[in-house]
Coordinates of C-alpha atoms in Angstrom, one line a residue:
X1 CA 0.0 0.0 0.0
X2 CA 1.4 3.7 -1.2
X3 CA 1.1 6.0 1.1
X4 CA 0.4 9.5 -0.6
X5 CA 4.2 11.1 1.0
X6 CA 5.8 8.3 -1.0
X7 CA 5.2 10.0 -4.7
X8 CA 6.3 13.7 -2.8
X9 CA 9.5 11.9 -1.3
X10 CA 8.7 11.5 1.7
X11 CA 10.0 8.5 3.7
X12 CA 8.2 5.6 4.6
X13 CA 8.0 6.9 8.4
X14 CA 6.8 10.5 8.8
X15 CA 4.3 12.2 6.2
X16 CA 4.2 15.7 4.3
X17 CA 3.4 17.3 8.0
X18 CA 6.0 16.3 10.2
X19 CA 8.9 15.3 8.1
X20 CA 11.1 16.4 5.2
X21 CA 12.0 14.8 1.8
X22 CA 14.6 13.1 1.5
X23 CA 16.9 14.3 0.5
X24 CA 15.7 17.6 0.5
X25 CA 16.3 18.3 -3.2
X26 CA 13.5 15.8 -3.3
X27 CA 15.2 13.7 -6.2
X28 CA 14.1 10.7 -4.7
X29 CA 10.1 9.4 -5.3
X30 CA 8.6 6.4 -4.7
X31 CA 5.4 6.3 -7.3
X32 CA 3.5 3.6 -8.8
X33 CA 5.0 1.0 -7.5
X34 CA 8.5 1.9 -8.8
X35 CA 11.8 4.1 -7.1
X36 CA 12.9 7.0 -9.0
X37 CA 16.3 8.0 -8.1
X38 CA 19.0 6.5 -5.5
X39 CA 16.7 5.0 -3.1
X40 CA 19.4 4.5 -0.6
X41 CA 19.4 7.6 1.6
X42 CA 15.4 7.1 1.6
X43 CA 15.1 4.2 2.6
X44 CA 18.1 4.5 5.6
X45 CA 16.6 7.8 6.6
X46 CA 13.4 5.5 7.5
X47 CA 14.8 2.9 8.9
X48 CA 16.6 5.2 11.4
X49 CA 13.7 6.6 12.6
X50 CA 11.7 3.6 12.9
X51 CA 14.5 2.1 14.8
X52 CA 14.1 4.4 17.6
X53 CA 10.6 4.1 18.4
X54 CA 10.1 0.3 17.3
X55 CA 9.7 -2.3 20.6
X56 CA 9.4 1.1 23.1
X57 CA 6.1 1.1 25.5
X58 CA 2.8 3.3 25.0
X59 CA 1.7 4.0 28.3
X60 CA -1.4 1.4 27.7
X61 CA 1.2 -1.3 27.6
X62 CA 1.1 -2.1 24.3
X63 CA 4.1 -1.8 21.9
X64 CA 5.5 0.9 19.8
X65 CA 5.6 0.8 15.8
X66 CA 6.5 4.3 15.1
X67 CA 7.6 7.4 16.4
X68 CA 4.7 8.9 18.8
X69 CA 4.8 12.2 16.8
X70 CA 3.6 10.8 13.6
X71 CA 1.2 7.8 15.2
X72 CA -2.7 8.9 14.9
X73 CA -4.1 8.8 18.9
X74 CA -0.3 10.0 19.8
X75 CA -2.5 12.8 22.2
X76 CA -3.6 9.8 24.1
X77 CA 0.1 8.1 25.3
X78 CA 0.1 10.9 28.4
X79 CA -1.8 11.2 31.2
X80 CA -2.2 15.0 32.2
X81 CA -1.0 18.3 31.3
X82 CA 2.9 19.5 32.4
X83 CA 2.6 22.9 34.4
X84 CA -0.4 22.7 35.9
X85 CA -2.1 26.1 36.3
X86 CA -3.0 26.0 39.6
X87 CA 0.1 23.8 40.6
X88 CA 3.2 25.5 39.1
X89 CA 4.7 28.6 39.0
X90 CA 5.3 28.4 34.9
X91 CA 2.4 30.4 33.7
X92 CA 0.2 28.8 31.0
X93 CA -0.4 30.1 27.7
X94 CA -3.3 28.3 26.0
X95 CA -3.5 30.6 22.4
X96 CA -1.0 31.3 19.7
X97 CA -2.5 34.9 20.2
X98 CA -1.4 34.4 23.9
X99 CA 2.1 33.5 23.0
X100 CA 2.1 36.9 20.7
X101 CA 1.0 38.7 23.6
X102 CA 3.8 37.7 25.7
X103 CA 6.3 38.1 22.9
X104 CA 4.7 42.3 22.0
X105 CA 4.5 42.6 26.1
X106 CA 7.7 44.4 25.6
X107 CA 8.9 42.4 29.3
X108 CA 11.7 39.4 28.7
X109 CA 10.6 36.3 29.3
X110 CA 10.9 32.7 29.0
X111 CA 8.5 30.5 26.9
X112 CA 9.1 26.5 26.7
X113 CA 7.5 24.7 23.9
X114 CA 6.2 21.6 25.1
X115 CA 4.4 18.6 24.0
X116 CA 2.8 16.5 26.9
X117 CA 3.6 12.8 25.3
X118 CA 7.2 14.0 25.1
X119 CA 9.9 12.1 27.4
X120 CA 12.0 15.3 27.4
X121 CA 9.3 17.7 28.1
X122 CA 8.0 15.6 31.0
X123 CA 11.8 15.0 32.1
X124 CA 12.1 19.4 32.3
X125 CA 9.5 19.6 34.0
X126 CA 10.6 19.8 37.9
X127 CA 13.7 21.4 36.5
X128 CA 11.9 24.3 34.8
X129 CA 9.1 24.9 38.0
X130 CA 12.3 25.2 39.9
X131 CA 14.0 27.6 37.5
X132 CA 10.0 29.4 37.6
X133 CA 10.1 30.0 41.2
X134 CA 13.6 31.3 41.0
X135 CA 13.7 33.8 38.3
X136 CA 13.5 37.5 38.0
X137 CA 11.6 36.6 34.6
X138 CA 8.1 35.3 34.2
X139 CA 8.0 31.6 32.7
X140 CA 5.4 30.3 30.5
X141 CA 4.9 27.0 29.1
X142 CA 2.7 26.8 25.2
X143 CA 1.7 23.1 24.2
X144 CA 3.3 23.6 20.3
X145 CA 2.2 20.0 19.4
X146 CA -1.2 21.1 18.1
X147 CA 0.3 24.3 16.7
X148 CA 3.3 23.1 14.3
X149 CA 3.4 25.9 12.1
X150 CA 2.8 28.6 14.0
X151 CA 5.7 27.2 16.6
X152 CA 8.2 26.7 13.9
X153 CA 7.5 30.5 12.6
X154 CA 6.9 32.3 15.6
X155 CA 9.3 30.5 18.6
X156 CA 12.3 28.7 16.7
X157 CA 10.7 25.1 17.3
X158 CA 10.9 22.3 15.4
X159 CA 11.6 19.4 18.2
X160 CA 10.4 19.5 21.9
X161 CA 10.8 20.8 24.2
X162 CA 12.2 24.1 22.6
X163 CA 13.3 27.0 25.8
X164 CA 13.2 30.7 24.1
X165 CA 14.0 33.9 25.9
X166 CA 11.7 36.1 24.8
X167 CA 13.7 39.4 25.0
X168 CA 11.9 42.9 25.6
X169 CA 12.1 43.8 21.7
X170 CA 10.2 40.4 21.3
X171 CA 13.3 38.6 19.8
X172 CA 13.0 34.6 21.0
X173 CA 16.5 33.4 21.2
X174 CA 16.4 29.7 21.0
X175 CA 18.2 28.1 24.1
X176 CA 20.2 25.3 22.1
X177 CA 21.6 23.1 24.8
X178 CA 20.3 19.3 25.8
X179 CA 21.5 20.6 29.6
X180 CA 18.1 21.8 31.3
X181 CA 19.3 22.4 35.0
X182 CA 18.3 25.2 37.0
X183 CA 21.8 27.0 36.7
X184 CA 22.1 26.1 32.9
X185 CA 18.6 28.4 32.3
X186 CA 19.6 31.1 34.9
X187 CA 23.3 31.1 32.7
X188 CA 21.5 31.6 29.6
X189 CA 19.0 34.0 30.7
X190 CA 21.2 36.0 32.1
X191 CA 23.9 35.9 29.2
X192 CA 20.7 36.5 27.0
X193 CA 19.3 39.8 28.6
X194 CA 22.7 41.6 29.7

């Protein structure tokens, strides 16, 4: 069965939403039935992905076949929100319009895009409500997932979680580090707004 990336040249694991071709001149197709081009980097670049994800656990026990980003029901492999309004000192933001607000506010700030199924959202998240109560700064927290496009265009996302200092001029300046420690987000902040 073809799916309708294939002919685009897209890989067998993403789609046309949440991937790229590849490569990314898009010389490689995959249309009735046949491979146009060197099929080689297509078909590793799928392979790769699917061996990440293939054998892991949902959180319903049953076993993983793709990558949670690109699996239909992915919304339903997490079991609450992360920042919980009432519970946390990150603020939420629940609108795109929202996160404009807080980037035309002309205040700094600090705005994590987040997905809730994500392992290294959920692994911030104590990390960041400590860095919250800390800071000079308000912190907010946006759910990007549903929101791809806007995310990518307006706060330098295209993986989760993404950290941004929102500076007062609305510049977000992309935090680009896998080290999310208290200290690590005070040192960029602070290097960020001086």
């Amino acid at each position: 069965l073809e799916r309708k990336g294939y002919a685009k040249g897209y890989p067998p694991i993403g789609d046309a939403k949440d991937t790229i071709p590849i490569p990314e001149d898009g010389s490689v197709r995959f249309a009735n039935g046949k491979f146009e081009g060197d099929f080689t980097e297509w078909l590793n670049y799928g392979l790769e992905r699917k061996g990440r994800f293939v054998g892991l656990k949902n959180a319903d026990g049953s076993t993983k076949t793709e990558c949670g980003i690109h699996v239909s029901g992915a919304e339903k492999t997490w079991d609450r929100d992360l920042w919980e309004v009432e519970l946390s000192s990150v603020k939420k933001v629940e609108s795109s319009e929202s996160a404009l607000e807080v980037k035309k506010s002309g205040k700094p700030s600090v705005m994590v895009v987040y997905a809730p199924w994500c392992k290294y959202s959920q692994d911030m998240e104590e990390e960041l409500e400590k860095f919250a109560k800390e800071s000079s700064v308000d912190v907010y927290s946006f759910r990007g997932d549903e929101v791809r496009d806007f995310v990518q265009a307006e706060l330098n996302t295209n993986s989760f979680p993404t950290v941004n200092v929102i500076k007062s001029d609305g510049t977000a300046v992309k935090y680009d580090s896998e080290v999310r420690t208290v200290d690590a987000f005070k040192e960029f902040v602070d290097k960020t707004l001086a």
